[in-house]
Structure formats: C-alpha cells, structure tokens
Amino acid sequence: MSRTPSSDTGTLPVVEPELDDAAAASDEASIETDAPTARTGLIRRLAASVADPVLRILVIATLISRVGRGVFLTVTVLYFTLIVGLAAHEVAVVLAAASAAGVLSSLAGGWLADRMSARRLLVVLSTLDGIGLICYVFAGDFVTALIIAVVVGAVEQAANSTRMAIIARAFDGEARVHARAVLRTVTNLSIAVGSGIGALALVAGTADAYRWIIAGAGVMYLLGVTQLVRLPASVDAPSRPLSPPVTTKTGSTDVAASARSERRALRAHSPWRDPRYLALTALSAIFGMQFGVSEVGVPLWIANETAAPEVLVAAVLILNTIIVVFFQVPLSRGTHDLRKAGRVSAWAAWLMVAACLAYASAAGLSVGFAIAVILVAALAHAFAEVLSQAGGWGLSFELADPLRAGTYQGVFGMGYSVGALAAPLVVTSTALTLGLGGWAILAAIFLASGLGTWAIARSAVRAAARVGAAAA
C-alpha cells in the first residue's frame, strides 16, 4: 500500500503494530530482489496499461500501422518533388486538398459508426488506407497524386473518427482517457521508428527505393488490419432504437411513422443541437493549431530568424516526442473529471503563452542563448500539447451524448481537421510575418481558447450540480 495521503480522507493508512516485524523482515528480503524489480517495473506498468483486451487490440494495430505512417510522412514531400516531379506549389495543393478532404470525412466516419458496425467500418477504412498508400507508387503526375492524396486523406480521418467512437463505447470514465493517452503514446513511438526506416529511402535516393519504402508503409497498414478484425461486437453502436415503435389502432407497427419518429429522436440527440459541445469543438480546434506552430512556425523561425543551427529543429522534434511518450499517460489521469479537464486546459494555455513569447525572444540572441531559449520554449510547448490533449479528450468524451457517441466524436474530429487546415496560414501570417507582434497574437489566441475551454468545463460542472440537486 502506498503511504501517500488518501485522496478521500487526507490521512495516512494505518499499519498495525504487530505487522511491523514482519514488514521489516520483508524489507530485508526485498533488498536482494530490488534490482531486477526496478528493471522489470517499467515492463509491468506497460503491460498493465494494456490489460484490457480491446485496448490491447487497438494498441497492437496502432503499433504496426503507425510505423507505416511514420515511413510515409518522412518521404512524402521529397517523393512528390524528386520522384513524381511536382513543383513546390503543386505539392502544397496536394497536401492541402488531402487535409480538406479530411474535414468532411471526419464527420462522416463518426456518423457511419453510429449506424453500422463500427468494427467492420474500421476494418474496411483501414484496409482502404493501406491500399491507398501503396497506390502512391503509381503516381506519375499532379492529377494522379492529387486524387490519391484526397482519397487517402478522407479515409484516414474517417478511420480516426470511427476509432474514437469505438473508444467512447468500449470504455468508461477515466479508462477512456487512459486508452486515448496510451494510443497517442504508441503512435508517437511508432512514427519515430517509421521515420528512421523512411530515412533509408532518403539515403538511397533512388526512385525504386522511394517506391519500395512507400509500398512497405502500405503493407504495414494492412498488417494492422489483422488485429482489428479481432475487435468484439460490444464496440458497435447499440442496436435498440432511440424511440419506441409507433403502432396503429389495430396494434400493428406503423413502419413509416416509426422511421419518422426514429429520425426525430436522432436529431434531438444531434451534436449540432448542442451549443456547448460545438463551442468546445471550436475552441479545441483553435488550440489545436499549436501543432502548426511546431510543424511550420518553429522550423522556419529557427532557420530564418535566429542564430541557432538548423539541426536544432530535429532536436526540438525529438524533445517533443520524448515528453509525449513519458508524460502523456500520467498527465492524462483524472481528466475524465470535468474540473480537472478544465484546469489542465487552462495550464496548457499559460504554457503555450510562455512558449510563444520564448520562441519570439530567441531572435537576435547569440547562438548559445538562442539554443537555450528555444529548448525552454519547446519544453513548455510540449507540456502544453500533452495537457491540452488530455483536457480535450476528457471533455470531448464526458460532454458527448452517449447515444450518438460516433457522431459527437466525428464533429470533434472535424474541428481538429479544420484547425489543422487553417494552422499553416495562421502561423505564417502572424509569427512568421509580424515577428514578435505575431507571436504575441498567437499567444493571445491560445490563451483565449484554453481559458474558454476551462470556462466550458466549469459551466458543465455547475449544470451537473443543478441537475443533481433537482433530482435529489
């Protein structure tokens, strides 16, 4: 038993006096086994975190498929430029179109997950995703690359929404946020491994090397599907109707009237009729633009506006990955509670403000000071990312109507897709164009969205308290 204060009573657990001698003997005996225990402790914790069979299936599938995603992300831009022969503006159009396709498909994936078997839908979408990646080896011009990118982008986001619907149904409370945190940790690890594999194609530099490595990425996706087919039927949407069947005067079921009643019930539980959830989605999408800061703003700022070496970009990415891998799961604990989810969202906002101002202050400093300041900013940025994700997951699950879990998660995912689409333009037009003033604008945007999320959480807590009081 841990000798930390109890979360319920604030007191220490009592150890019976007659057990002291036995405890001391046990402590002496444990000295000989402490070393192997320390070595195996991390392994046991990792194994315990995926003890649930559904989570274990999702983790293994993610571990396999996201290695393929890491491979693909590493070689995409250079493959389009050097092998397919696209101009820089054509590459930008292809990537933007793929992101735009994901906006509507995020919603469609969640909507479909409420109306058919979510596990079968995820298997189909993941299979199409893998086949789509393999099809990139046949891209020979702008139009072909554009079509493949749009299809793959749409399928990928639809699959993400379906996966979130499965998590929402398969787990409750803290277990849902834990599952999401574990999957994000595994995703980061797998993409890091895939990036290393993708570097092999960059070293070889030949068209065949690029095509073989991309085909291998698609095969990794298809291998992940072999795990998804093992998901149980319990992750599917409930088959019972939301409204009772309408009967005629003779007692028979009026099929047409029952269908209309079911559609009205579905609309009554629609996220589009939930202004609080829509506000949460919008604010989360705005804060989600912090990914654009790390992917676009920071690399270009380091290269063009500071004295720091460009290799620092890789160091910043590695630091971010380490923080996510080691802290996403522990810092996500308890964020199923609306109060804590709101608090960590506010902390993330203030950390992001500090990160933006620190990034801005690196301009004009000497090499050593610039490196130090950027690393401090990247540290604050990484923890802001971890906390914002934890808070967002908790709120997106807990504030959603469980009867329409898929559609709610689809709307939330669509918001993130919109934020990702807007991020490069927003970051470029603020920080990279206006310098210090632009970074200050970004800081204000992140602060407003994070504190707005905190306010939504507080409002939801008060509303729940009123409902509980009325019920009592």
Coordinates of N, CA and C in Angstrom, one line a residue, residues 173-360:
G173 N -15.4 6.6 -18.3 CA -14.7 7.5 -17.4 C -13.3 7.6 -17.7
E174 N -12.5 7.3 -16.6 CA -11.0 7.5 -16.7 C -10.4 6.5 -17.7
A175 N -11.0 5.3 -17.9 CA -10.4 4.3 -18.8 C -10.4 4.8 -20.2
R176 N -11.4 5.7 -20.6 CA -11.5 6.2 -21.9 C -10.3 7.1 -22.2
V177 N -10.0 8.1 -21.3 CA -8.9 9.0 -21.5 C -7.6 8.2 -21.4
H178 N -7.5 7.2 -20.5 CA -6.3 6.4 -20.5 C -6.1 5.7 -21.8
A179 N -7.1 5.1 -22.4 CA -6.9 4.4 -23.7 C -6.5 5.4 -24.7
R180 N -7.0 6.6 -24.7 CA -6.6 7.6 -25.7 C -5.2 8.0 -25.5
A181 N -4.8 8.2 -24.3 CA -3.4 8.6 -24.0 C -2.4 7.5 -24.4
V182 N -2.8 6.2 -24.1 CA -1.9 5.1 -24.4 C -1.7 5.0 -25.9
L183 N -2.8 5.2 -26.7 CA -2.7 5.1 -28.1 C -1.9 6.2 -28.7
R184 N -2.0 7.4 -28.1 CA -1.2 8.5 -28.6 C 0.3 8.3 -28.3
T185 N 0.6 7.7 -27.2 CA 2.0 7.4 -26.8 C 2.5 6.4 -27.8
V186 N 1.7 5.3 -28.1 CA 2.2 4.3 -29.1 C 2.3 4.9 -30.4
T187 N 1.4 5.8 -30.8 CA 1.5 6.4 -32.1 C 2.8 7.2 -32.3
N188 N 3.2 8.0 -31.3 CA 4.4 8.7 -31.3 C 5.7 7.8 -31.4
L189 N 5.7 6.7 -30.7 CA 6.8 5.8 -30.7 C 6.8 5.1 -32.1
S190 N 5.7 4.7 -32.6 CA 5.7 4.1 -33.9 C 6.1 5.0 -35.1
I191 N 5.6 6.2 -35.0 CA 6.0 7.2 -36.1 C 7.5 7.5 -36.0
A192 N 8.1 7.5 -34.8 CA 9.5 7.8 -34.7 C 10.3 6.6 -35.3
V193 N 9.8 5.4 -35.0 CA 10.5 4.2 -35.6 C 10.3 4.2 -37.2
G194 N 9.1 4.6 -37.6 CA 8.9 4.6 -39.1 C 9.7 5.7 -39.7
S195 N 9.9 6.8 -39.0 CA 10.8 7.9 -39.6 C 12.2 7.4 -39.8
G196 N 12.7 6.6 -38.9 CA 14.0 6.0 -39.1 C 14.1 5.1 -40.2
I197 N 13.1 4.3 -40.4 CA 13.0 3.4 -41.6 C 12.9 4.2 -42.9
G198 N 12.1 5.3 -42.9 CA 11.9 6.1 -44.1 C 13.2 6.8 -44.5
A199 N 14.1 7.0 -43.5 CA 15.4 7.7 -43.8 C 16.2 6.8 -44.7
L200 N 16.0 5.5 -44.7 CA 16.7 4.6 -45.6 C 16.5 5.0 -47.1
A201 N 15.2 5.4 -47.4 CA 15.0 5.8 -48.8 C 15.7 7.1 -49.1
L202 N 15.7 8.0 -48.1 CA 16.4 9.3 -48.3 C 17.9 9.0 -48.6
V203 N 18.5 8.1 -47.9 CA 19.9 7.8 -48.1 C 20.1 7.2 -49.4
A204 N 19.3 6.3 -49.9 CA 19.5 5.6 -51.2 C 19.2 6.7 -52.3
G205 N 18.1 7.4 -52.1 CA 17.9 8.5 -53.1 C 17.4 8.1 -54.5
T206 N 17.1 6.8 -54.7 CA 16.6 6.3 -56.0 C 15.1 6.2 -56.0
A207 N 14.5 6.2 -57.2 CA 13.1 6.1 -57.4 C 12.6 4.8 -56.8
D208 N 13.4 3.7 -57.1 CA 12.9 2.4 -56.7 C 12.9 2.3 -55.1
A209 N 13.9 2.9 -54.5 CA 14.0 2.9 -53.0 C 12.8 3.6 -52.4
Y210 N 12.4 4.8 -53.0 CA 11.2 5.5 -52.5 C 10.0 4.7 -52.7
R211 N 9.8 4.1 -53.9 CA 8.6 3.3 -54.1 C 8.5 2.1 -53.3
W212 N 9.6 1.4 -53.1 CA 9.6 0.2 -52.2 C 9.2 0.5 -50.8
I213 N 9.8 1.6 -50.3 CA 9.6 2.0 -48.9 C 8.1 2.5 -48.7
I214 N 7.5 3.1 -49.7 CA 6.1 3.6 -49.6 C 5.2 2.4 -49.7
A215 N 5.5 1.4 -50.6 CA 4.7 0.2 -50.6 C 4.8 -0.6 -49.3
G216 N 6.0 -0.6 -48.7 CA 6.1 -1.2 -47.4 C 5.3 -0.5 -46.3
A217 N 5.2 0.8 -46.4 CA 4.3 1.5 -45.5 C 2.8 1.1 -45.6
G218 N 2.4 0.9 -46.8 CA 1.0 0.4 -47.1 C 0.8 -1.0 -46.5
V219 N 1.8 -1.8 -46.7 CA 1.7 -3.2 -46.2 C 1.6 -3.2 -44.7
M220 N 2.3 -2.3 -44.0 CA 2.2 -2.2 -42.6 C 0.8 -1.9 -42.1
Y221 N 0.1 -1.0 -42.9 CA -1.2 -0.7 -42.6 C -2.1 -1.9 -42.7
L222 N -1.9 -2.7 -43.7 CA -2.7 -3.9 -44.0 C -2.4 -4.9 -42.9
L223 N -1.2 -5.0 -42.4 CA -0.9 -5.9 -41.3 C -1.6 -5.5 -40.0
G224 N -1.8 -4.2 -39.8 CA -2.5 -3.8 -38.6 C -4.0 -4.2 -38.7
V225 N -4.5 -4.3 -39.9 CA -5.9 -4.8 -40.0 C -6.2 -6.2 -39.5
T226 N -5.1 -7.0 -39.5 CA -5.3 -8.4 -39.0 C -5.6 -8.4 -37.5
Q227 N -5.3 -7.3 -36.8 CA -5.6 -7.2 -35.4 C -7.0 -6.6 -35.2
L228 N -7.4 -5.7 -36.1 CA -8.7 -5.0 -35.9 C -9.8 -6.0 -36.1
V229 N -9.7 -7.0 -36.9 CA -10.8 -8.0 -37.1 C -11.1 -8.7 -35.8
R230 N -10.3 -8.6 -34.8 CA -10.5 -9.3 -33.5 C -11.3 -8.5 -32.5
L231 N -11.7 -7.3 -32.9 CA -12.5 -6.4 -32.0 C -13.8 -7.1 -31.7
P232 N -14.3 -7.0 -30.5 CA -15.6 -7.6 -30.2 C -16.8 -6.8 -30.6
A233 N -17.9 -7.4 -30.7 CA -19.2 -6.7 -31.2 C -19.6 -5.7 -30.2
S234 N -19.1 -5.7 -28.9 CA -19.5 -4.7 -27.9 C -19.1 -3.3 -28.3
V235 N -18.2 -3.1 -29.2 CA -17.8 -1.8 -29.6 C -18.7 -1.1 -30.6
D236 N -19.7 -1.9 -31.1 CA -20.6 -1.3 -32.1 C -21.7 -0.5 -31.4
A237 N -22.4 0.3 -32.1 CA -23.5 1.1 -31.6 C -24.6 0.2 -31.1
P238 N -25.3 0.6 -30.1 CA -26.5 -0.2 -29.6 C -27.5 -0.4 -30.7
S239 N -28.0 -1.6 -30.9 CA -29.0 -1.8 -32.0 C -30.4 -1.4 -31.6
R240 N -30.7 -1.1 -30.4 CA -32.0 -0.7 -30.0 C -32.3 0.7 -30.5
P241 N -33.6 0.9 -31.0 CA -34.0 2.2 -31.5 C -34.1 3.3 -30.4
L242 N -33.9 4.5 -30.7 CA -34.0 5.6 -29.7 C -35.4 5.9 -29.3
S243 N -36.4 5.6 -30.2 CA -37.8 5.9 -29.9 C -38.6 4.6 -30.0
P244 N -39.6 4.4 -29.2 CA -40.4 3.2 -29.3 C -41.2 3.1 -30.6
P245 N -41.5 2.0 -31.1 CA -42.2 1.9 -32.4 C -43.6 2.5 -32.3
V246 N -44.1 3.1 -33.4 CA -45.4 3.6 -33.4 C -46.4 2.6 -33.9
T247 N -47.4 2.4 -33.2 CA -48.4 1.4 -33.5 C -49.7 2.0 -34.1
T248 N -50.4 1.3 -34.9 CA -51.7 1.7 -35.4 C -52.8 1.4 -34.4
K249 N -54.0 1.7 -34.8 CA -55.2 1.4 -33.9 C -55.4 -0.1 -33.7
T250 N -55.0 -0.8 -34.7 CA -55.1 -2.3 -34.6 C -54.0 -3.0 -33.9
G251 N -53.0 -2.2 -33.5 CA -51.9 -2.8 -32.7 C -50.7 -3.1 -33.5
S252 N -50.8 -3.0 -34.8 CA -49.6 -3.3 -35.7 C -48.7 -2.2 -35.7
T253 N -47.4 -2.4 -36.1 CA -46.4 -1.4 -36.2 C -46.5 -0.6 -37.5
D254 N -46.6 0.7 -37.3 CA -46.6 1.7 -38.4 C -45.1 1.9 -38.8
V255 N -44.6 1.2 -39.8 CA -43.2 1.3 -40.2 C -42.8 2.7 -40.6
A256 N -43.6 3.4 -41.4 CA -43.2 4.7 -41.8 C -43.2 5.7 -40.7
A257 N -44.2 5.7 -39.8 CA -44.3 6.6 -38.7 C -43.2 6.3 -37.7
S258 N -42.8 5.0 -37.5 CA -41.7 4.6 -36.6 C -40.4 5.2 -37.1
A259 N -40.2 5.1 -38.5 CA -39.0 5.6 -39.1 C -38.9 7.1 -38.9
R260 N -40.0 7.8 -39.0 CA -40.0 9.3 -38.8 C -39.7 9.6 -37.3
S261 N -40.3 8.8 -36.4 CA -40.1 9.0 -35.0 C -38.6 8.8 -34.7
E262 N -38.0 7.8 -35.3 CA -36.6 7.5 -35.0 C -35.7 8.6 -35.5
R263 N -36.0 9.2 -36.7 CA -35.2 10.3 -37.3 C -35.3 11.5 -36.4
R264 N -36.5 11.8 -35.8 CA -36.7 12.9 -34.9 C -35.9 12.7 -33.6
A265 N -35.8 11.5 -33.2 CA -35.1 11.2 -31.9 C -33.6 11.3 -32.2
L266 N -33.1 10.9 -33.4 CA -31.7 11.1 -33.7 C -31.4 12.6 -33.8
R267 N -32.3 13.4 -34.4 CA -32.0 14.8 -34.5 C -32.0 15.4 -33.1
A268 N -32.8 15.0 -32.2 CA -32.8 15.5 -30.9 C -31.5 15.3 -30.1
H269 N -30.8 14.2 -30.5 CA -29.5 13.9 -29.8 C -28.3 14.3 -30.7
S270 N -28.6 15.2 -31.7 CA -27.5 15.6 -32.6 C -26.5 16.6 -31.9
P271 N -25.2 16.4 -32.2 CA -24.3 17.4 -31.6 C -24.5 18.8 -32.2
W272 N -25.2 18.9 -33.4 CA -25.4 20.2 -33.9 C -26.5 21.0 -33.2
R273 N -27.2 20.3 -32.3 CA -28.1 20.9 -31.4 C -27.6 21.1 -30.0
D274 N -26.3 20.9 -29.8 CA -25.6 21.0 -28.5 C -24.6 22.2 -28.6
P275 N -25.0 23.4 -28.3 CA -24.1 24.6 -28.4 C -22.9 24.5 -27.6
R276 N -23.0 23.9 -26.4 CA -21.8 23.7 -25.5 C -20.7 22.8 -26.2
Y277 N -21.2 21.7 -26.8 CA -20.2 20.8 -27.4 C -19.6 21.5 -28.7
L278 N -20.4 22.2 -29.4 CA -19.9 22.9 -30.6 C -18.9 24.0 -30.2
A279 N -19.1 24.7 -29.1 CA -18.1 25.7 -28.6 C -16.9 25.0 -28.2
L280 N -17.0 23.8 -27.5 CA -15.8 23.1 -27.1 C -15.0 22.6 -28.3
T281 N -15.7 22.2 -29.4 CA -15.1 21.8 -30.6 C -14.3 22.9 -31.2
A282 N -14.9 24.1 -31.3 CA -14.3 25.2 -31.9 C -13.1 25.7 -31.2
L283 N -13.2 25.7 -29.8 CA -12.0 26.2 -29.0 C -10.9 25.1 -29.1
S284 N -11.2 23.9 -29.1 CA -10.2 22.8 -29.2 C -9.5 22.9 -30.6
A285 N -10.3 23.2 -31.6 CA -9.7 23.3 -33.0 C -8.7 24.5 -33.0
I286 N -9.1 25.6 -32.3 CA -8.2 26.7 -32.3 C -6.9 26.4 -31.6
F287 N -7.0 25.8 -30.4 CA -5.8 25.4 -29.7 C -5.0 24.4 -30.4
G288 N -5.7 23.5 -31.2 CA -5.0 22.5 -32.0 C -4.1 23.1 -33.0
M289 N -4.2 24.4 -33.3 CA -3.2 25.0 -34.2 C -1.8 25.0 -33.7
Q290 N -1.7 24.7 -32.4 CA -0.3 24.6 -31.8 C 0.5 23.6 -32.6
F291 N -0.1 22.6 -33.2 CA 0.6 21.6 -34.0 C 1.2 22.3 -35.2
G292 N 0.5 23.3 -35.8 CA 1.0 24.0 -36.9 C 2.2 24.9 -36.5
V293 N 2.2 25.3 -35.2 CA 3.4 26.1 -34.7 C 4.6 25.2 -34.7
S294 N 4.5 23.9 -34.2 CA 5.6 23.1 -34.2 C 6.1 22.5 -35.5
E295 N 5.1 22.4 -36.5 CA 5.4 21.8 -37.8 C 5.9 22.8 -38.8
V296 N 5.3 24.0 -38.7 CA 5.6 25.1 -39.7 C 6.4 26.3 -39.0
G297 N 5.8 26.8 -38.0 CA 6.3 28.0 -37.4 C 7.7 27.9 -36.8
V298 N 7.9 26.9 -36.0 CA 9.2 26.8 -35.3 C 10.4 26.4 -36.3
P299 N 10.2 25.5 -37.2 CA 11.3 25.2 -38.1 C 11.7 26.4 -38.9
L300 N 10.7 27.1 -39.5 CA 11.1 28.3 -40.3 C 11.6 29.5 -39.5
W301 N 11.1 29.6 -38.2 CA 11.6 30.7 -37.4 C 13.1 30.4 -37.0
I302 N 13.4 29.1 -36.7 CA 14.8 28.8 -36.3 C 15.7 29.0 -37.5
A303 N 15.2 28.6 -38.7 CA 16.1 28.7 -39.9 C 16.3 30.1 -40.4
N304 N 15.3 31.0 -40.3 CA 15.3 32.3 -40.9 C 15.5 33.5 -39.9
E305 N 15.1 33.3 -38.7 CA 15.1 34.4 -37.8 C 16.0 34.3 -36.6
T306 N 16.7 33.2 -36.4 CA 17.5 33.1 -35.2 C 18.9 32.6 -35.6
A307 N 19.9 32.7 -34.7 CA 21.3 32.3 -35.0 C 21.5 30.8 -34.7
A308 N 20.4 30.2 -34.2 CA 20.6 28.7 -33.9 C 20.8 27.9 -35.1
P309 N 21.5 26.8 -35.0 CA 21.7 25.9 -36.2 C 20.4 25.2 -36.6
E310 N 20.2 24.9 -37.8 CA 19.0 24.3 -38.3 C 18.8 22.9 -37.7
V311 N 19.9 22.2 -37.3 CA 19.8 20.9 -36.7 C 19.0 21.0 -35.4
L312 N 18.8 22.1 -34.9 CA 18.0 22.3 -33.6 C 16.6 21.9 -33.9
V313 N 16.1 22.0 -35.1 CA 14.7 21.6 -35.5 C 14.5 20.1 -35.1
A314 N 15.5 19.3 -35.5 CA 15.4 17.9 -35.2 C 15.4 17.6 -33.7
A315 N 16.3 18.4 -33.0 CA 16.3 18.2 -31.5 C 15.0 18.6 -30.8
V316 N 14.4 19.6 -31.4 CA 13.1 20.1 -30.8 C 12.0 19.0 -31.0
L317 N 12.0 18.3 -32.2 CA 11.1 17.3 -32.5 C 11.3 16.1 -31.6
I318 N 12.6 15.8 -31.4 CA 12.9 14.6 -30.5 C 12.5 14.9 -29.1
L319 N 12.7 16.1 -28.6 CA 12.3 16.5 -27.3 C 10.8 16.4 -27.1
N320 N 10.1 16.8 -28.1 CA 8.6 16.7 -28.1 C 8.2 15.3 -28.0
T321 N 8.8 14.4 -28.8 CA 8.4 13.0 -28.8 C 8.7 12.4 -27.4
I322 N 9.8 12.7 -26.8 CA 10.2 12.2 -25.5 C 9.1 12.6 -24.4
I323 N 8.8 13.9 -24.5 CA 7.8 14.4 -23.5 C 6.5 13.7 -23.6
V324 N 6.0 13.5 -24.9 CA 4.7 12.8 -25.1 C 4.8 11.4 -24.6
V325 N 5.8 10.7 -25.0 CA 5.9 9.3 -24.7 C 6.0 9.0 -23.2
F326 N 6.7 9.9 -22.4 CA 6.8 9.7 -21.0 C 5.8 10.3 -20.1
F327 N 5.1 11.3 -20.6 CA 4.2 12.1 -19.8 C 2.7 12.1 -20.2
Q328 N 2.4 11.7 -21.4 CA 1.0 11.7 -21.9 C 0.1 10.9 -21.0
V329 N 0.5 9.7 -20.7 CA -0.4 8.8 -19.9 C -0.5 9.3 -18.5
P330 N 0.6 9.6 -17.7 CA 0.4 10.0 -16.4 C -0.3 11.4 -16.2
L331 N 0.0 12.3 -17.1 CA -0.7 13.6 -17.0 C -2.1 13.6 -17.5
S332 N -2.5 12.5 -18.1 CA -3.9 12.4 -18.5 C -4.8 11.8 -17.5
R333 N -4.2 11.2 -16.4 CA -5.0 10.6 -15.3 C -5.9 11.6 -14.7
G334 N -7.2 11.2 -14.5 CA -8.2 12.0 -13.8 C -8.8 13.1 -14.7
T335 N -8.4 13.2 -16.0 CA -9.1 14.3 -16.8 C -10.4 13.9 -17.3
H336 N -10.9 12.7 -16.9 CA -12.3 12.4 -17.2 C -13.2 13.3 -16.3
D337 N -12.6 13.8 -15.2 CA -13.3 14.7 -14.3 C -13.3 16.1 -14.9
L338 N -14.5 16.6 -15.0 CA -14.7 17.9 -15.8 C -13.8 19.0 -15.1
R339 N -13.7 19.0 -13.8 CA -13.0 20.1 -13.1 C -11.5 20.0 -13.5
K340 N -11.0 18.8 -13.4 CA -9.5 18.6 -13.8 C -9.3 18.9 -15.2
A341 N -10.2 18.4 -16.1 CA -10.0 18.6 -17.5 C -10.0 20.1 -17.8
G342 N -10.8 20.9 -17.1 CA -10.8 22.4 -17.3 C -9.5 23.0 -16.8
R343 N -9.0 22.5 -15.7 CA -7.8 23.1 -15.1 C -6.6 22.8 -16.0
V344 N -6.5 21.6 -16.5 CA -5.3 21.3 -17.3 C -5.3 22.0 -18.6
S345 N -6.6 22.3 -19.1 CA -6.7 23.1 -20.3 C -6.2 24.6 -20.1
A346 N -6.5 25.1 -18.9 CA -6.0 26.4 -18.5 C -4.5 26.4 -18.4
W347 N -3.9 25.4 -17.7 CA -2.5 25.3 -17.6 C -1.8 25.2 -19.0
A348 N -2.4 24.5 -19.9 CA -1.9 24.4 -21.2 C -1.9 25.7 -21.9
A349 N -2.9 26.5 -21.7 CA -3.0 27.9 -22.3 C -1.8 28.7 -21.8
W350 N -1.6 28.8 -20.5 CA -0.5 29.6 -20.0 C 0.9 29.1 -20.4
L351 N 1.0 27.8 -20.5 CA 2.3 27.2 -21.0 C 2.5 27.6 -22.5
M352 N 1.4 27.6 -23.3 CA 1.6 28.0 -24.7 C 1.9 29.5 -24.8
V353 N 1.4 30.3 -24.0 CA 1.8 31.7 -24.0 C 3.3 31.8 -23.7
A354 N 3.7 31.1 -22.7 CA 5.2 31.2 -22.4 C 6.0 30.7 -23.5
A355 N 5.6 29.6 -24.2 CA 6.3 29.1 -25.3 C 6.4 30.1 -26.5
C356 N 5.3 30.7 -26.8 CA 5.2 31.6 -27.9 C 6.2 32.8 -27.7
L357 N 6.1 33.4 -26.5 CA 7.0 34.5 -26.2 C 8.4 34.1 -26.1
A358 N 8.7 32.9 -25.7 CA 10.1 32.4 -25.6 C 10.6 32.2 -27.0
Y359 N 9.8 31.6 -27.9 CA 10.3 31.5 -29.3 C 10.6 32.8 -29.9
A360 N 9.7 33.8 -29.7 CA 9.9 35.1 -30.2 C 11.2 35.8 -29.7

